[in-house]
Amino acid sequence: MTFSLPRLLLATALAALMAWAVVGLARVDTDWGAPAGSERLVRAIDGQLVDGKHALQPADAMRATAMLHDSPIDGRAWRVLAQLADASGDKARADTFYAIAVRRAPRDRPTRAALIDRAFAGNDLSAGFAQLDALLRVAPLAGPPTLHALMPSLADARVQAAFVARLASNPPWRGQLLPALKDPTTDPGIALGLLTRLSQDSSLTPAETDVRIGLLQRTGQDAEARRQWLATLPADVREGDNLLFDGGFEHPGVAGAYGWRLAPSPGVDIGSDDDAPAQGRHALAIDFSGRAIGGIGLEQSLALAPGDYRLGFAAQNATDAQRPIAWRLRCRDGAELLSLPLPAPGGQGWQRTSADFRVPAGCSGQTLGLELLARSLFDRQLSGTLRLDDIRIGPR
């Protein structure tokens, strides 16, 4: 099998890089007349791009020779001679010239691009990714487009294995892979397979772990995503975890994929409260300043399997809310599973409420959020404090 697909995709990304490089060179070349001197000669040669490839002319051999006359150790001239030899079919001569070129001009991007193309054309994946590594070290701006273009090729197990072997050496551009993995146009199965394989050869960074968890969610593997997220937490934080994380608000410093997400709107302040909680050492206090709010900003992702459950909690509602504040539980597609209002304002002490709900098949991921069921701007004006504690989800 030939690896024409990765070669084609890499050529596309590298064409963008080379075109950018040529434009950049042209902007500083303000001399008049025919090219002269090594710098202007190489600019004239590299300015001949057709579909990202150098459209070399016989005269370019003379230009390269002129460059070597002025600077015998100029690796770029040897690269041009190598390209001309390659085009004529003299592979052995091209090999010799490329070896000189890369030794004398290791930062020359067109040299690296040509070596990448030759390696993939010869099915030498290891050499191809070694040259890609070298290119991205000297041309970091090429990383995002090149890595994004590479994604479809990673469906091939052999391409993926060679790429992971290079990633496992922890090159400086490894972090640039994350946007490509998260891109909506990238097949999440391919991206997830890459990270799974990388985790076997190298420890994933926290950012890579987060992306992997997100990909598991995108592919409907919510239970596994939650398991992996929990594995990133200290043992004392994981202890006692059930179907909802930290329902007692004992770990306010923990956030992330399946922790509490706090995004209060203006007029809302959310924080830990240790004044006589319903259980444990802490509760959650939500203070409202009296202005109209856009939302409360408290939610958590869940990974409940299909079945029957009960949601219960304790609350102290010392607000002046004109409309109910409720827990809303929805599937990821927006289908509502439960709307459970909190106790009305004015009650004394902690009040407990519970309700049953069912998770249907096909709803592998859910979101539990606290919402004000307002109908008008007036309804959104809130003052006072709401305290929450001891939130539990369990089988019915």
CSV table of C-alpha atoms in Angstrom, one decimal:
chain,number,residue,atom,x,y,z
A,1,MET,CA,0.0,0.0,0.0
A,2,THR,CA,1.3,3.5,-0.8
A,3,PHE,CA,0.6,6.4,1.5
A,4,SER,CA,-0.6,8.8,-1.2
A,5,LEU,CA,-3.2,10.3,1.1
A,6,PRO,CA,-0.9,11.6,3.8
A,7,ARG,CA,1.5,12.8,1.1
A,8,LEU,CA,-1.3,14.7,-0.6
A,9,LEU,CA,-2.6,16.3,2.6
A,10,LEU,CA,0.8,17.3,3.8
A,11,ALA,CA,1.6,18.8,0.4
A,12,THR,CA,-1.5,20.9,0.7
A,13,ALA,CA,-0.5,22.2,4.1
A,14,LEU,CA,3.1,22.7,3.2
A,15,ALA,CA,2.1,24.6,0.1
A,16,ALA,CA,0.4,27.2,2.3
A,17,LEU,CA,3.5,27.5,4.4
A,18,MET,CA,5.8,27.9,1.4
A,19,ALA,CA,3.5,30.4,-0.3
A,20,TRP,CA,3.5,32.4,2.9
A,21,ALA,CA,7.3,32.3,3.1
A,22,VAL,CA,7.7,33.5,-0.5
A,23,VAL,CA,5.3,36.4,0.1
A,24,GLY,CA,7.2,37.3,3.2
A,25,LEU,CA,10.5,37.3,1.3
A,26,ALA,CA,9.1,39.3,-1.6
A,27,ARG,CA,8.0,42.1,0.8
A,28,VAL,CA,11.5,42.8,1.8
A,29,ASP,CA,13.1,42.4,-1.7
A,30,THR,CA,13.0,46.0,-3.0
A,31,ASP,CA,16.0,45.8,-5.3
A,32,TRP,CA,15.6,46.6,-9.0
A,33,GLY,CA,16.9,44.6,-12.0
A,34,ALA,CA,17.8,41.0,-12.5
A,35,PRO,CA,18.4,38.8,-9.4
A,36,ALA,CA,22.0,39.0,-8.1
A,37,GLY,CA,23.5,37.7,-4.9
A,38,SER,CA,22.5,34.7,-2.9
A,39,GLU,CA,19.5,36.2,-1.2
A,40,ARG,CA,17.9,37.6,-4.4
A,41,LEU,CA,18.7,34.5,-6.4
A,42,VAL,CA,17.0,32.2,-3.9
A,43,ARG,CA,14.0,34.5,-3.7
A,44,ALA,CA,13.7,34.3,-7.4
A,45,ILE,CA,13.9,30.6,-7.4
A,46,ASP,CA,11.5,30.1,-4.5
A,47,GLY,CA,9.0,32.5,-6.0
A,48,GLN,CA,8.2,30.0,-8.7
A,49,LEU,CA,5.3,28.1,-7.0
A,50,VAL,CA,2.6,26.1,-8.8
A,51,ASP,CA,0.2,24.3,-6.5
A,52,GLY,CA,2.7,24.7,-3.7
A,53,LYS,CA,5.5,23.0,-5.8
A,54,HIS,CA,8.6,24.7,-7.2
A,55,ALA,CA,8.3,25.0,-10.9
A,56,LEU,CA,12.0,24.9,-11.5
A,57,GLN,CA,13.5,26.0,-14.8
A,58,PRO,CA,16.8,25.0,-16.4
A,59,ALA,CA,18.0,28.5,-15.6
A,60,ASP,CA,17.7,27.7,-11.9
A,61,ALA,CA,20.7,25.4,-12.2
A,62,MET,CA,22.7,28.4,-13.3
A,63,ARG,CA,21.3,30.5,-10.5
A,64,ALA,CA,22.1,27.8,-7.9
A,65,THR,CA,25.6,27.6,-9.3
A,66,ALA,CA,25.9,31.4,-9.0
A,67,MET,CA,24.8,31.1,-5.4
A,68,LEU,CA,27.5,28.6,-4.7
A,69,HIS,CA,30.1,30.8,-6.4
A,70,ASP,CA,29.2,33.6,-3.9
A,71,SER,CA,28.7,31.3,-0.9
A,72,PRO,CA,30.0,27.7,-1.4
A,73,ILE,CA,28.3,26.5,1.8
A,74,ASP,CA,24.9,27.8,1.1
A,75,GLY,CA,22.6,24.8,1.7
A,76,ARG,CA,19.7,26.4,-0.2
A,77,ALA,CA,21.7,26.2,-3.5
A,78,TRP,CA,22.3,22.5,-2.8
A,79,ARG,CA,18.6,22.1,-2.2
A,80,VAL,CA,17.8,23.6,-5.6
A,81,LEU,CA,20.3,21.3,-7.3
A,82,ALA,CA,18.8,18.3,-5.4
A,83,GLN,CA,15.3,19.3,-6.7
A,84,LEU,CA,16.6,19.5,-10.2
A,85,ALA,CA,18.2,16.1,-9.9
A,86,ASP,CA,15.0,14.7,-8.5
A,87,ALA,CA,13.0,16.1,-11.4
A,88,SER,CA,15.4,14.6,-13.9
A,89,GLY,CA,15.1,11.2,-12.3
A,90,ASP,CA,18.6,11.0,-10.8
A,91,LYS,CA,17.5,9.9,-7.3
A,92,ALA,CA,21.0,9.0,-6.2
A,93,ARG,CA,22.4,12.5,-7.1
A,94,ALA,CA,19.3,14.1,-5.4
A,95,ASP,CA,20.0,12.1,-2.2
A,96,THR,CA,23.6,13.3,-2.1
A,97,PHE,CA,22.6,17.0,-2.7
A,98,TYR,CA,19.7,16.8,-0.2
A,99,ALA,CA,22.1,15.4,2.5
A,100,ILE,CA,24.4,18.4,1.9
A,101,ALA,CA,21.5,20.9,1.9
A,102,VAL,CA,19.9,19.8,5.1
A,103,ARG,CA,23.3,19.7,6.8
A,104,ARG,CA,24.3,23.2,5.7
A,105,ALA,CA,20.8,24.8,6.0
A,106,PRO,CA,18.9,22.8,8.6
A,107,ARG,CA,16.4,25.7,9.0
A,108,ASP,CA,15.5,26.0,5.3
A,109,ARG,CA,11.8,25.3,5.2
A,110,PRO,CA,11.6,24.3,1.5
A,111,THR,CA,14.4,21.7,2.1
A,112,ARG,CA,12.4,20.2,4.9
A,113,ALA,CA,9.2,20.3,2.9
A,114,ALA,CA,10.9,18.5,0.0
A,115,LEU,CA,12.3,15.9,2.3
A,116,ILE,CA,8.9,15.3,3.9
A,117,ASP,CA,7.4,14.8,0.4
A,118,ARG,CA,10.1,12.4,-0.7
A,119,ALA,CA,9.9,10.3,2.5
A,120,PHE,CA,6.1,9.9,2.2
A,121,ALA,CA,6.4,9.2,-1.5
A,122,GLY,CA,8.8,6.4,-0.6
A,123,ASN,CA,6.5,5.0,2.1
A,124,ASP,CA,9.1,5.9,4.8
A,125,LEU,CA,6.6,7.1,7.5
A,126,SER,CA,9.2,7.3,10.2
A,127,ALA,CA,11.5,9.5,8.1
A,128,GLY,CA,8.6,11.6,7.0
A,129,PHE,CA,7.5,12.4,10.5
A,130,ALA,CA,11.1,13.0,11.6
A,131,GLN,CA,11.3,15.7,8.9
A,132,LEU,CA,7.9,17.1,9.8
A,133,ASP,CA,9.1,17.4,13.4
A,134,ALA,CA,12.2,19.3,12.2
A,135,LEU,CA,10.1,21.6,10.0
A,136,LEU,CA,7.6,22.5,12.8
A,137,ARG,CA,10.5,23.3,15.1
A,138,VAL,CA,11.9,25.9,12.7
A,139,ALA,CA,8.5,27.0,11.3
A,140,PRO,CA,6.0,26.9,14.2
A,141,LEU,CA,3.4,28.9,12.2
A,142,ALA,CA,3.1,25.9,9.9
A,143,GLY,CA,1.9,23.7,12.8
A,144,PRO,CA,-1.8,24.4,12.9
A,145,PRO,CA,-2.6,24.0,9.2
A,146,THR,CA,-0.2,21.1,8.7
A,147,LEU,CA,-1.5,19.1,11.7
A,148,HIS,CA,-5.1,19.8,10.7
A,149,ALA,CA,-4.5,18.6,7.2
A,150,LEU,CA,-2.9,15.4,8.6
A,151,MET,CA,-6.0,14.4,10.6
A,152,PRO,CA,-7.8,12.2,8.0
A,153,SER,CA,-4.6,10.3,7.3
A,154,LEU,CA,-4.5,9.1,10.9
A,155,ALA,CA,-7.4,6.7,10.2
A,156,ASP,CA,-4.6,4.4,8.8
A,157,ALA,CA,-3.2,2.5,11.8
A,158,ARG,CA,0.4,2.5,10.4
A,159,VAL,CA,0.3,6.3,9.8
A,160,GLN,CA,-1.1,6.8,13.3
A,161,ALA,CA,1.6,4.5,14.9
A,162,ALA,CA,4.4,6.4,13.2
A,163,PHE,CA,2.9,9.8,14.2
A,164,VAL,CA,2.4,8.7,17.8
A,165,ALA,CA,6.0,7.5,18.0
A,166,ARG,CA,7.1,11.0,17.1
A,167,LEU,CA,4.6,12.7,19.5
A,168,ALA,CA,5.8,10.4,22.3
A,169,SER,CA,9.2,12.2,22.1
A,170,ASN,CA,7.3,15.3,23.3
A,171,PRO,CA,8.3,17.7,20.5
A,172,PRO,CA,7.7,21.4,21.3
A,173,TRP,CA,4.8,21.6,18.8
A,174,ARG,CA,2.8,18.8,20.5
A,175,GLY,CA,0.5,21.3,22.1
A,176,GLN,CA,-0.4,22.6,18.6
A,177,LEU,CA,-2.2,19.3,17.9
A,178,LEU,CA,-5.0,20.1,20.3
A,179,PRO,CA,-7.0,22.6,18.1
A,180,ALA,CA,-6.9,20.1,15.3
A,181,LEU,CA,-8.2,17.3,17.5
A,182,LYS,CA,-11.1,19.5,18.8
A,183,ASP,CA,-12.0,21.0,15.4
A,184,PRO,CA,-15.6,20.1,14.4
A,185,THR,CA,-14.4,19.0,11.0
A,186,THR,CA,-12.1,16.4,12.5
A,187,ASP,CA,-13.6,12.9,12.8
A,188,PRO,CA,-13.9,12.5,16.6
A,189,GLY,CA,-13.2,8.7,16.3
A,190,ILE,CA,-9.8,9.4,14.6
A,191,ALA,CA,-8.9,12.0,17.2
A,192,LEU,CA,-10.0,9.8,20.1
A,193,GLY,CA,-8.0,6.8,18.7
A,194,LEU,CA,-4.9,8.9,18.4
A,195,LEU,CA,-5.1,10.1,22.0
A,196,THR,CA,-5.9,6.6,23.2
A,197,ARG,CA,-2.8,5.3,21.4
A,198,LEU,CA,-0.7,8.2,22.6
A,199,SER,CA,-1.7,7.5,26.3
A,200,GLN,CA,-0.3,4.0,25.9
A,201,ASP,CA,3.1,5.3,24.8
A,202,SER,CA,3.3,8.6,26.7
A,203,SER,CA,1.5,10.3,29.6
A,204,LEU,CA,-1.1,12.6,28.4
A,205,THR,CA,-0.8,16.3,29.4
A,206,PRO,CA,-3.8,17.7,31.4
A,207,ALA,CA,-4.9,19.6,28.3
A,208,GLU,CA,-4.8,16.4,26.2
A,209,THR,CA,-6.7,14.6,28.9
A,210,ASP,CA,-9.4,17.3,28.8
A,211,VAL,CA,-9.6,17.0,25.0
A,212,ARG,CA,-9.9,13.2,25.3
A,213,ILE,CA,-12.8,13.5,27.8
A,214,GLY,CA,-14.5,15.9,25.5
A,215,LEU,CA,-14.1,13.5,22.5
A,216,LEU,CA,-15.6,10.7,24.6
A,217,GLN,CA,-18.6,12.9,25.3
A,218,ARG,CA,-18.9,13.8,21.6
A,219,THR,CA,-18.9,10.1,20.7
A,220,GLY,CA,-21.6,9.2,23.3
A,221,GLN,CA,-19.2,7.5,25.8
A,222,ASP,CA,-20.2,9.6,28.7
A,223,ALA,CA,-19.7,7.0,31.4
A,224,GLU,CA,-16.1,6.4,30.3
A,225,ALA,CA,-15.5,10.2,30.0
A,226,ARG,CA,-16.7,10.6,33.6
A,227,ARG,CA,-14.6,7.7,34.8
A,228,GLN,CA,-11.5,9.2,33.2
A,229,TRP,CA,-12.2,12.6,34.6
A,230,LEU,CA,-12.6,11.2,38.1
A,231,ALA,CA,-9.3,9.4,37.7
A,232,THR,CA,-7.6,12.8,37.4
A,233,LEU,CA,-8.7,13.8,40.9
A,234,PRO,CA,-7.0,13.1,44.2
A,235,ALA,CA,-8.3,10.0,46.0
A,236,ASP,CA,-9.8,11.9,48.9
A,237,VAL,CA,-11.8,14.0,46.4
A,238,ARG,CA,-13.1,10.9,44.6
A,239,GLU,CA,-14.1,9.2,47.8
A,240,GLY,CA,-17.8,8.9,48.2
A,241,ASP,CA,-18.6,10.0,44.7
A,242,ASN,CA,-21.9,8.8,43.4
A,243,LEU,CA,-23.9,9.7,40.3
A,244,LEU,CA,-23.5,13.4,41.0
A,245,PHE,CA,-20.1,14.9,42.0
A,246,ASP,CA,-19.7,16.8,45.3
A,247,GLY,CA,-23.4,17.3,46.1
A,248,GLY,CA,-22.3,18.6,49.4
A,249,PHE,CA,-20.0,21.3,48.0
A,250,GLU,CA,-17.1,20.1,50.0
A,251,HIS,CA,-14.5,20.6,47.2
A,252,PRO,CA,-15.0,24.1,45.9
A,253,GLY,CA,-11.6,24.1,44.1
A,254,VAL,CA,-12.5,21.2,41.8
A,255,ALA,CA,-13.9,22.1,38.4
A,256,GLY,CA,-13.8,20.6,35.0
A,257,ALA,CA,-15.8,18.3,32.8
A,258,TYR,CA,-18.0,16.7,35.5
A,259,GLY,CA,-17.5,19.1,38.4
A,260,TRP,CA,-19.7,22.0,39.2
A,261,ARG,CA,-19.5,24.8,36.6
A,262,LEU,CA,-20.0,28.3,38.0
A,263,ALA,CA,-20.7,31.1,35.5
A,264,PRO,CA,-22.8,33.6,37.4
A,265,SER,CA,-24.3,36.5,35.5
A,266,PRO,CA,-23.9,40.1,36.8
A,267,GLY,CA,-25.9,40.5,40.0
A,268,VAL,CA,-25.2,36.9,41.2
A,269,ASP,CA,-22.4,35.9,43.5
A,270,ILE,CA,-21.7,32.1,44.2
A,271,GLY,CA,-19.4,30.9,46.9
A,272,SER,CA,-18.7,28.3,49.6
A,273,ASP,CA,-20.5,28.8,53.0
A,274,ASP,CA,-19.6,27.0,56.2
A,275,ASP,CA,-22.3,28.5,58.4
A,276,ALA,CA,-24.4,25.6,59.7
A,277,PRO,CA,-24.6,23.5,56.5
A,278,ALA,CA,-27.2,20.8,56.1
A,279,GLN,CA,-24.4,18.2,56.1
A,280,GLY,CA,-20.6,18.1,56.0
A,281,ARG,CA,-18.5,21.2,56.5
A,282,HIS,CA,-19.8,23.4,53.7
A,283,ALA,CA,-22.8,24.5,51.7
A,284,LEU,CA,-23.2,26.7,48.7
A,285,ALA,CA,-24.4,30.2,49.0
A,286,ILE,CA,-25.9,32.2,46.1
A,287,ASP,CA,-26.3,35.9,46.7
A,288,PHE,CA,-28.5,38.1,44.5
A,289,SER,CA,-27.9,41.8,44.5
A,290,GLY,CA,-31.4,43.1,43.4
A,291,ARG,CA,-30.7,43.6,39.7
A,292,ALA,CA,-32.3,41.7,36.9
A,293,ILE,CA,-30.2,38.6,36.2
A,294,GLY,CA,-29.5,36.8,33.0
A,295,GLY,CA,-29.0,33.4,34.6
A,296,ILE,CA,-27.9,31.9,37.9
A,297,GLY,CA,-24.9,30.0,36.4
A,298,LEU,CA,-24.7,26.7,38.3
A,299,GLU,CA,-24.7,23.4,36.5
A,300,GLN,CA,-23.0,20.0,36.2
A,301,SER,CA,-22.7,17.4,33.5
A,302,LEU,CA,-23.9,13.9,34.3
A,303,ALA,CA,-23.4,10.4,32.8
A,304,LEU,CA,-26.5,8.5,34.0
A,305,ALA,CA,-27.3,5.2,32.4
A,306,PRO,CA,-30.9,4.6,31.3
A,307,GLY,CA,-33.1,3.9,34.3
A,308,ASP,CA,-35.2,5.3,37.1
A,309,TYR,CA,-33.6,7.8,39.6
A,310,ARG,CA,-34.4,10.1,42.4
A,311,LEU,CA,-33.0,13.6,42.8
A,312,GLY,CA,-33.0,15.1,46.4
A,313,PHE,CA,-31.5,18.2,48.0
A,314,ALA,CA,-31.7,20.6,50.9
A,315,ALA,CA,-32.2,24.3,50.4
A,316,GLN,CA,-32.7,27.5,52.4
A,317,ASN,CA,-34.5,30.0,50.2
A,318,ALA,CA,-34.2,33.5,51.7
A,319,THR,CA,-34.8,35.4,48.4
A,320,ASP,CA,-37.6,37.6,47.2
A,321,ALA,CA,-38.1,35.5,44.0
A,322,GLN,CA,-41.5,36.1,42.4
A,323,ARG,CA,-41.1,33.0,40.2
A,324,PRO,CA,-39.8,29.5,41.1
A,325,ILE,CA,-36.1,28.6,41.1
A,326,ALA,CA,-35.8,25.1,39.9
A,327,TRP,CA,-33.4,22.3,39.1
A,328,ARG,CA,-33.7,21.5,35.4
A,329,LEU,CA,-32.3,18.1,34.1
A,330,ARG,CA,-31.9,17.7,30.4
A,331,CYS,CA,-30.4,15.3,27.9
A,332,ARG,CA,-27.6,16.6,25.8
A,333,ASP,CA,-30.0,17.0,22.9
A,334,GLY,CA,-32.1,19.4,25.1
A,335,ALA,CA,-34.9,16.9,26.0
A,336,GLU,CA,-36.1,17.7,29.5
A,337,LEU,CA,-36.2,14.9,32.1
A,338,LEU,CA,-37.1,16.9,35.2
A,339,SER,CA,-38.0,20.3,36.4
A,340,LEU,CA,-38.0,20.4,40.2
A,341,PRO,CA,-38.8,23.7,42.0
A,342,LEU,CA,-37.0,24.7,45.1
A,343,PRO,CA,-39.0,25.4,48.3
A,344,ALA,CA,-40.7,28.8,48.1
A,345,PRO,CA,-39.1,31.8,49.9
A,346,GLY,CA,-39.8,32.3,53.6
A,347,GLY,CA,-39.3,28.8,55.0
A,348,GLN,CA,-37.3,28.4,58.2
A,349,GLY,CA,-34.1,26.3,58.3
A,350,TRP,CA,-33.2,23.7,55.8
A,351,GLN,CA,-36.0,22.3,53.7
A,352,ARG,CA,-35.7,19.0,51.8
A,353,THR,CA,-37.2,18.2,48.4
A,354,SER,CA,-37.0,15.2,46.1
A,355,ALA,CA,-38.5,13.9,42.9
A,356,ASP,CA,-38.3,10.9,40.7
A,357,PHE,CA,-37.3,10.9,37.0
A,358,ARG,CA,-36.4,8.5,34.2
A,359,VAL,CA,-33.5,8.5,31.8
A,360,PRO,CA,-34.5,7.0,28.5
A,361,ALA,CA,-32.3,5.0,26.2
A,362,GLY,CA,-30.2,7.2,23.9
A,363,CYS,CA,-29.6,9.8,26.6
A,364,SER,CA,-26.1,8.9,27.7
A,365,GLY,CA,-25.2,12.4,28.8
A,366,GLN,CA,-27.2,15.0,30.8
A,367,THR,CA,-26.9,18.4,32.3
A,368,LEU,CA,-28.3,19.4,35.7
A,369,GLY,CA,-28.7,23.2,36.1
A,370,LEU,CA,-30.3,25.7,38.4
A,371,GLU,CA,-32.6,28.1,36.7
A,372,LEU,CA,-35.0,30.9,37.5
A,373,LEU,CA,-38.3,30.2,35.8
A,374,ALA,CA,-38.9,33.9,34.9
A,375,ARG,CA,-41.4,35.1,32.4
A,376,SER,CA,-40.5,38.8,32.3
A,377,LEU,CA,-37.7,41.2,33.1
A,378,PHE,CA,-39.4,42.1,36.4
A,379,ASP,CA,-39.4,38.4,37.4
A,380,ARG,CA,-35.6,38.4,37.0
A,381,GLN,CA,-35.0,41.0,39.7
A,382,LEU,CA,-33.7,39.1,42.7
A,383,SER,CA,-32.4,40.0,46.1
A,384,GLY,CA,-31.4,37.8,49.1
A,385,THR,CA,-29.5,34.5,49.5
A,386,LEU,CA,-30.2,31.0,48.4
A,387,ARG,CA,-28.3,28.2,50.1
A,388,LEU,CA,-28.0,24.6,48.8
A,389,ASP,CA,-26.5,21.4,50.2
A,390,ASP,CA,-26.7,17.6,50.2
A,391,ILE,CA,-27.7,17.2,46.6
A,392,ARG,CA,-28.1,13.5,45.7
A,393,ILE,CA,-29.0,11.4,42.7
A,394,GLY,CA,-29.6,7.7,43.3
A,395,PRO,CA,-31.5,4.8,41.8
A,396,ARG,CA,-35.2,4.8,42.6
